């Protein structure tokens, strides 16, 4: 029999009396009670009653009065309870009182109300000494936390009160298994089903039976106390190592589980094991953090190393705490306080001191795992920023410290970018990056914003403004040679606070953006005359300068005639080296007011042959149709830094528009030349008629040189020429006054200083929209007007060529065939005009409807369509 069972048996004999050898029923009952109480002691079942001493005493008194019909026993119970509370008012007597009330043989009156029992137990010591010797908790156990705690007596009734059939049911429900378990517990040396070590004492010797009942009952508390294989001081020493990530004698690192565990051969009670494993988590967290710090030191990028520096700072504070705990482990006797044990540190104290460090280490590991799952750079800062949004003040404050440390290199890069326009980002972690292969394009093509690298605390339009500030400063230093202003008057002079604060950063960014944009616009407009070049593009590439356009077309026509005498069309298309287009452009400039332009404007203009790259949307003409007029176009070469502000794509679109407008001008010029020829032919017909009249009056008979068929052909061609001239005049008027002038007005209004924030990006966007608006009307193949207008131009060119042949004196012999061809071209032109104005009549644009009215002013085309 174990000491615990022996102590429990002595305790039961206190209430039931000693059993005789012949009393088998009593022995059986005691064995059942012993197993039942062991089940209660090992269980964690809470009592189903109210933990109230006074309520329990009142209930006992009521039952005594009801069973004995006398108040004497009830008064005696009250006096006993009063004496107990007088001796120790702070002690929790409820478990003992509840046990005595439930285990009474005859009910509550058998124990509390039996004066003979009380008198026989008091002796010379009195009733109080009986309770103090038998049921008082051991010294130092605390109130309500001894062996007889509330959880130790969780049931109201035991096997004593079960009938025979109820005992059978109890055994079938598991009661017998519980008893067998107690036997296995004793046989296995005190190891329960959970693998934990129970407090088991060696068997009692032969002299144990001579011990008194009081000694056996007092030993019950010592038997119920837990015992561990390892001393607490040894466990604490091990935990000091474990907290640093080092295995100890009893606690070691388990690679498979990824945590510190107690060695299998070490037996610890459940409370001790729970406390040890809870403290061992510090070692697991420490290993994870130290491993990450080592990785970042070896191969981490700048932001990761800065985050690692913050972790190092926190780990240094953690290791200081470990040193303090180690110093507290063993105190010198001279430094002990009154009543303090030489063991200055306990498991409970260590757990209490490490609650806050445990939270910090857990938070650091959480941040590490989230950072490792991301791309790094700005995303690392975003991850830490999300932790600062936690409502817990501790988590918010601690995460804020980690964020400030990790964002140090980001803030340094940001300051250099917004104050000097320099991007110091060796590991490409900043949200502004240099475009690969585009470093020579200083404005649009050099830098770009990586959206996934923008930290979450930089939101709204702030990333764009930061990008704009640095790009503008870099452009001023490199392209505009304005580094002196950047160094002496730039945003760095306004930097007086730390940009780590989001509010300070926002104010600085908005102020710096306004200052830098104003400076850049001033330099481009005043020093480099940006708007003067834009006006020159409008006058000379969009042919708004009428005298220049007329002089250029005349020069190109004379050049074409001169080359046609020396080259065939195919030969000219293959070999253009003999064409001096620069001389033709210079001649046109000198023949117009363009000669009064500034030298930088004149030197920027070029007259070149068209290449496929100049107009990828439009195919190049075939060799047979290639002429000087079709292949040449005016280009405008901007000097640095203006060529970075206006993209090459925009300049190519200027050339596309110029090529189309030149085609219209050439058609108009050809019609003018044809009209002059027609007027000359008309005067020749009149002179011929007058000459024949005079000769006829003189009696000289002569046949007419101009037949009636030819006069009809001349008349029809003159009318058709007037129609074509009027049509192309109206088309050019609409393009010039409605399309170009309207787009220009919108562009000027959008770039005025008072229209929003003045910056080069807004200016460039407005300029691009201005050019695209014009190109969309005159060069977009998807527009319904371009195809019929192109057909009209081609038909007109054919008409002019055919009419010139008709009016040539050497073609008079074959005039009838030419007349029929000319008539077919005229009818085709009118059909194309009807196709052109038909869709416009139903267009919602008032400008296009006005164009229909001016072209079809006399309803001639509509009337022709009806006939």
Short mmCIF file of C-alpha atoms in Angstrom, two decimals, residues 436-737:
data_model
loop_
_atom_site.label_atom_id
_atom_site.label_comp_id
_atom_site.label_asym_id
_atom_site.label_seq_id
_atom_site.Cartn_x
_atom_site.Cartn_y
_atom_site.Cartn_z
CA UNK A 436 16.72 49.76 -68.62
CA UNK A 437 18.30 51.03 -71.83
CA UNK A 438 16.62 54.46 -71.60
CA UNK A 439 19.10 56.43 -69.54
CA UNK A 440 19.70 58.94 -72.38
CA UNK A 441 16.05 60.08 -72.36
CA UNK A 442 16.03 62.42 -69.43
CA UNK A 443 12.35 63.21 -69.05
CA UNK A 444 9.86 60.50 -69.98
CA UNK A 445 12.16 57.57 -70.62
CA UNK A 446 14.72 57.56 -67.81
CA UNK A 447 12.72 56.94 -64.63
CA UNK A 448 9.55 55.00 -63.81
CA UNK A 449 7.39 54.33 -60.74
CA UNK A 450 7.09 50.73 -59.51
CA UNK A 451 3.59 50.60 -58.07
CA UNK A 452 4.15 47.40 -56.07
CA UNK A 453 7.11 48.95 -54.24
CA UNK A 454 5.28 52.01 -52.88
CA UNK A 455 4.95 51.84 -49.07
CA UNK A 456 1.39 52.02 -47.83
CA UNK A 457 2.07 55.14 -45.73
CA UNK A 458 2.85 57.04 -48.94
CA UNK A 459 -0.58 57.19 -50.51
CA UNK A 460 -2.76 59.38 -52.70
CA UNK A 461 -0.91 61.47 -55.26
CA UNK A 462 2.18 61.74 -53.06
CA UNK A 463 4.16 59.01 -54.94
CA UNK A 464 3.61 60.83 -58.23
CA UNK A 465 4.66 64.16 -56.73
CA UNK A 466 7.80 62.61 -55.24
CA UNK A 467 8.60 61.12 -58.65
CA UNK A 468 7.96 64.47 -60.30
CA UNK A 469 10.19 66.43 -57.88
CA UNK A 470 13.24 64.21 -58.31
CA UNK A 471 12.82 63.92 -62.06
CA UNK A 472 12.51 67.71 -62.41
CA UNK A 473 15.58 68.33 -60.25
CA UNK A 474 17.57 65.80 -62.25
CA UNK A 475 16.40 67.43 -65.49
CA UNK A 476 17.40 70.88 -64.24
CA UNK A 477 20.86 69.69 -63.24
CA UNK A 478 21.70 67.50 -66.24
CA UNK A 479 19.74 68.86 -69.20
CA UNK A 480 19.18 72.51 -68.29
CA UNK A 481 22.57 73.10 -66.64
CA UNK A 482 20.86 74.65 -63.63
CA UNK A 483 22.67 72.78 -60.87
CA UNK A 484 23.56 75.98 -59.06
CA UNK A 485 19.92 76.76 -58.35
CA UNK A 486 19.32 73.16 -57.21
CA UNK A 487 22.19 73.38 -54.72
CA UNK A 488 21.63 76.93 -53.44
CA UNK A 489 17.91 77.60 -53.78
CA UNK A 490 16.35 74.17 -54.25
CA UNK A 491 14.22 72.10 -51.88
CA UNK A 492 17.20 71.26 -49.66
CA UNK A 493 17.08 74.81 -48.29
CA UNK A 494 13.50 74.18 -47.13
CA UNK A 495 14.33 70.91 -45.32
CA UNK A 496 14.19 71.66 -41.60
CA UNK A 497 12.41 68.59 -40.16
CA UNK A 498 12.78 64.84 -40.28
CA UNK A 499 10.89 63.34 -43.23
CA UNK A 500 10.25 60.11 -41.30
CA UNK A 501 7.02 61.67 -40.06
CA UNK A 502 4.21 61.26 -42.60
CA UNK A 503 2.75 64.71 -41.93
CA UNK A 504 6.09 66.47 -42.34
CA UNK A 505 6.79 64.49 -45.51
CA UNK A 506 3.43 65.46 -47.02
CA UNK A 507 3.93 69.19 -46.38
CA UNK A 508 7.48 69.14 -47.69
CA UNK A 509 6.53 67.24 -50.85
CA UNK A 510 3.71 69.62 -51.78
CA UNK A 511 5.81 72.72 -51.13
CA UNK A 512 8.81 71.36 -53.01
CA UNK A 513 6.71 70.22 -55.97
CA UNK A 514 5.29 73.71 -56.46
CA UNK A 515 8.72 75.34 -56.19
CA UNK A 516 10.50 72.91 -58.53
CA UNK A 517 7.75 72.93 -61.16
CA UNK A 518 7.71 76.72 -61.22
CA UNK A 519 11.46 76.83 -61.69
CA UNK A 520 11.46 74.24 -64.47
CA UNK A 521 8.66 75.98 -66.38
CA UNK A 522 10.49 79.28 -66.06
CA UNK A 523 13.74 77.83 -67.41
CA UNK A 524 12.05 76.10 -70.35
CA UNK A 525 9.88 79.06 -71.32
CA UNK A 526 12.35 81.90 -70.79
CA UNK A 527 15.79 80.45 -71.37
CA UNK A 528 14.96 77.84 -74.00
CA UNK A 529 11.88 79.53 -75.53
CA UNK A 530 9.65 76.45 -75.54
CA UNK A 531 6.46 78.27 -76.55
CA UNK A 532 8.27 80.12 -79.34
CA UNK A 533 9.18 76.78 -80.89
CA UNK A 534 5.59 75.52 -80.51
CA UNK A 535 4.32 78.61 -82.37
CA UNK A 536 6.90 77.99 -85.08
CA UNK A 537 5.69 74.41 -85.43
CA UNK A 538 2.17 75.70 -85.87
CA UNK A 539 3.15 78.25 -88.51
CA UNK A 540 5.50 76.15 -90.62
CA UNK A 541 4.58 72.50 -90.11
CA UNK A 542 0.84 73.10 -89.91
CA UNK A 543 1.20 75.64 -92.77
CA UNK A 544 -0.54 78.44 -90.91
CA UNK A 545 2.02 80.84 -92.42
CA UNK A 546 0.31 81.24 -95.82
CA UNK A 547 3.09 83.00 -97.75
CA UNK A 548 5.61 80.37 -96.66
CA UNK A 549 3.28 77.54 -97.69
CA UNK A 550 2.68 79.14 -101.10
CA UNK A 551 6.39 79.77 -101.67
CA UNK A 552 7.27 76.21 -100.64
CA UNK A 553 4.73 74.66 -102.99
CA UNK A 554 5.93 76.79 -105.88
CA UNK A 555 9.53 75.87 -105.15
CA UNK A 556 8.69 72.16 -104.97
CA UNK A 557 6.73 72.38 -108.22
CA UNK A 558 9.60 74.02 -110.06
CA UNK A 559 11.97 71.44 -108.56
CA UNK A 560 9.66 68.65 -109.73
CA UNK A 561 9.53 70.02 -113.27
CA UNK A 562 13.29 70.40 -113.35
CA UNK A 563 13.88 66.88 -112.10
CA UNK A 564 11.25 65.37 -114.43
CA UNK A 565 13.35 66.50 -117.37
CA UNK A 566 16.42 64.71 -115.96
CA UNK A 567 14.97 61.65 -114.15
CA UNK A 568 12.15 59.24 -114.61
CA UNK A 569 9.83 58.62 -111.66
CA UNK A 570 11.39 55.25 -110.84
CA UNK A 571 14.94 56.58 -111.19
CA UNK A 572 14.14 59.49 -108.89
CA UNK A 573 12.69 57.12 -106.30
CA UNK A 574 15.87 55.03 -106.31
CA UNK A 575 18.42 57.83 -106.41
CA UNK A 576 17.62 61.07 -104.57
CA UNK A 577 21.17 62.21 -103.98
CA UNK A 578 20.92 64.82 -106.67
CA UNK A 579 17.90 66.52 -105.08
CA UNK A 580 18.87 69.58 -103.06
CA UNK A 581 15.95 69.96 -100.68
CA UNK A 582 17.84 72.29 -98.35
CA UNK A 583 18.14 74.82 -101.17
CA UNK A 584 14.42 74.52 -101.90
CA UNK A 585 13.58 75.19 -98.23
CA UNK A 586 15.97 78.11 -98.08
CA UNK A 587 14.39 79.56 -101.21
CA UNK A 588 10.92 79.27 -99.68
CA UNK A 589 12.09 80.90 -96.44
CA UNK A 590 13.68 83.84 -98.27
CA UNK A 591 10.56 84.30 -100.39
CA UNK A 592 8.30 84.65 -97.30
CA UNK A 593 8.20 86.35 -93.92
CA UNK A 594 9.84 83.25 -92.41
CA UNK A 595 13.17 84.97 -93.06
CA UNK A 596 12.47 87.21 -90.05
CA UNK A 597 12.29 84.32 -87.61
CA UNK A 598 15.04 83.82 -84.98
CA UNK A 599 18.04 81.82 -86.20
CA UNK A 600 17.25 78.87 -83.89
CA UNK A 601 13.82 78.52 -85.52
CA UNK A 602 15.15 78.65 -89.09
CA UNK A 603 17.95 76.21 -88.32
CA UNK A 604 15.46 73.76 -86.75
CA UNK A 605 13.43 73.34 -89.97
CA UNK A 606 14.34 70.56 -92.39
CA UNK A 607 12.88 69.49 -95.75
CA UNK A 608 13.45 65.77 -96.12
CA UNK A 609 12.17 62.81 -98.03
CA UNK A 610 9.65 60.74 -96.17
CA UNK A 611 10.76 57.43 -94.69
CA UNK A 612 8.68 54.51 -93.53
CA UNK A 613 9.52 55.24 -89.87
CA UNK A 614 8.12 58.75 -90.23
CA UNK A 615 4.66 57.43 -90.99
CA UNK A 616 4.25 53.80 -89.98
CA UNK A 617 0.48 54.07 -90.34
CA UNK A 618 0.64 55.12 -94.02
CA UNK A 619 2.39 53.02 -96.68
CA UNK A 620 5.11 54.62 -98.76
CA UNK A 621 4.21 55.39 -102.38
CA UNK A 622 5.27 53.01 -105.10
CA UNK A 623 8.21 53.79 -107.31
CA UNK A 624 6.04 54.57 -110.29
CA UNK A 625 3.99 57.16 -108.43
CA UNK A 626 6.82 58.70 -106.47
CA UNK A 627 7.26 62.38 -107.02
CA UNK A 628 9.03 65.13 -105.19
CA UNK A 629 5.75 66.50 -103.94
CA UNK A 630 4.55 63.19 -102.53
CA UNK A 631 7.76 62.17 -100.80
CA UNK A 632 8.96 65.36 -99.10
CA UNK A 633 7.86 66.65 -95.73
CA UNK A 634 8.95 69.36 -93.33
CA UNK A 635 10.50 68.28 -90.04
CA UNK A 636 11.49 70.33 -87.05
CA UNK A 637 14.60 69.32 -85.10
CA UNK A 638 14.47 70.46 -81.47
CA UNK A 639 17.67 70.95 -79.54
CA UNK A 640 18.42 69.69 -76.06
CA UNK A 641 16.61 69.87 -73.61
CA UNK A 642 13.43 70.55 -75.62
CA UNK A 643 13.73 67.26 -77.47
CA UNK A 644 13.23 65.49 -74.12
CA UNK A 645 10.12 67.48 -73.27
CA UNK A 646 8.40 66.90 -76.64
CA UNK A 647 8.59 63.20 -77.50
CA UNK A 648 9.76 61.97 -80.89
CA UNK A 649 6.40 60.36 -81.43
CA UNK A 650 4.75 63.78 -81.24
CA UNK A 651 7.22 65.21 -83.73
CA UNK A 652 6.49 62.36 -86.15
CA UNK A 653 2.81 63.19 -85.91
CA UNK A 654 3.62 66.79 -86.78
CA UNK A 655 5.31 65.46 -89.94
CA UNK A 656 2.26 63.32 -90.80
CA UNK A 657 -0.02 66.33 -90.53
CA UNK A 658 2.39 68.41 -92.58
CA UNK A 659 2.50 65.82 -95.34
CA UNK A 660 -1.30 65.78 -95.65
CA UNK A 661 -1.57 69.56 -95.59
CA UNK A 662 1.18 69.83 -98.21
CA UNK A 663 -0.84 67.50 -100.40
CA UNK A 664 -3.86 69.80 -100.10
CA UNK A 665 -1.68 72.80 -100.86
CA UNK A 666 -0.23 71.11 -103.94
CA UNK A 667 -3.73 70.26 -105.20
CA UNK A 668 -4.80 73.85 -104.66
CA UNK A 669 -1.69 75.12 -106.43
CA UNK A 670 -2.26 72.71 -109.36
CA UNK A 671 -5.86 73.85 -109.70
CA UNK A 672 -4.63 77.44 -109.71
CA UNK A 673 -2.15 76.66 -112.45
CA UNK A 674 -4.87 74.87 -114.42
CA UNK A 675 -7.24 77.81 -114.02
CA UNK A 676 -4.60 80.16 -115.42
CA UNK A 677 -4.19 77.86 -118.39
CA UNK A 678 -7.95 77.68 -118.87
CA UNK A 679 -8.21 81.44 -118.83
CA UNK A 680 -5.45 81.62 -121.43
CA UNK A 681 -7.26 79.06 -123.56
CA UNK A 682 -10.52 80.99 -123.19
CA UNK A 683 -8.86 84.18 -124.40
CA UNK A 684 -7.37 82.22 -127.29
CA UNK A 685 -10.85 81.00 -128.26
CA UNK A 686 -12.18 84.55 -128.16
CA UNK A 687 -9.30 85.79 -130.29
CA UNK A 688 -9.90 82.94 -132.74
CA UNK A 689 -13.58 83.78 -132.96
CA UNK A 690 -12.84 87.49 -133.51
CA UNK A 691 -10.23 86.65 -136.16
CA UNK A 692 -12.65 84.42 -138.06
CA UNK A 693 -15.33 87.09 -137.90
CA UNK A 694 -13.01 89.68 -139.41
CA UNK A 695 -11.79 87.34 -142.11
CA UNK A 696 -15.33 86.34 -142.93
CA UNK A 697 -16.32 89.95 -143.31
CA UNK A 698 -13.38 90.35 -145.68
CA UNK A 699 -14.61 87.45 -147.76
CA UNK A 700 -11.87 85.08 -146.68
CA UNK A 701 -13.21 81.59 -146.00
CA UNK A 702 -11.36 79.70 -143.19
CA UNK A 703 -12.24 76.72 -141.09
CA UNK A 704 -12.39 77.16 -137.32
CA UNK A 705 -9.39 75.87 -135.32
CA UNK A 706 -11.58 75.20 -132.27
CA UNK A 707 -14.54 72.98 -132.86
CA UNK A 708 -17.84 73.14 -131.00
CA UNK A 709 -16.94 69.91 -129.19
CA UNK A 710 -13.75 71.44 -127.92
CA UNK A 711 -15.52 74.58 -126.77
CA UNK A 712 -17.98 72.41 -124.82
CA UNK A 713 -15.10 70.50 -123.26
CA UNK A 714 -13.37 73.75 -122.27
CA UNK A 715 -16.52 75.05 -120.72
CA UNK A 716 -17.14 71.87 -118.72
CA UNK A 717 -13.56 71.73 -117.48
CA UNK A 718 -13.68 75.38 -116.38
CA UNK A 719 -16.82 74.78 -114.33
CA UNK A 720 -15.35 71.60 -112.81
CA UNK A 721 -12.13 73.46 -111.95
CA UNK A 722 -14.11 76.15 -110.15
CA UNK A 723 -16.00 73.47 -108.19
CA UNK A 724 -12.76 71.81 -107.16
CA UNK A 725 -11.14 75.06 -106.13
CA UNK A 726 -14.17 76.02 -104.06
CA UNK A 727 -14.30 72.55 -102.43
CA UNK A 728 -10.64 72.46 -101.42
CA UNK A 729 -10.77 76.07 -100.24
CA UNK A 730 -13.61 75.15 -97.86
CA UNK A 731 -11.84 72.00 -96.64
CA UNK A 732 -8.64 73.92 -95.90
CA UNK A 733 -10.61 76.70 -94.24
CA UNK A 734 -12.34 74.17 -91.98
CA UNK A 735 -9.05 72.46 -91.06
CA UNK A 736 -7.33 75.77 -90.37
CA UNK A 737 -10.07 77.64 -88.51
#
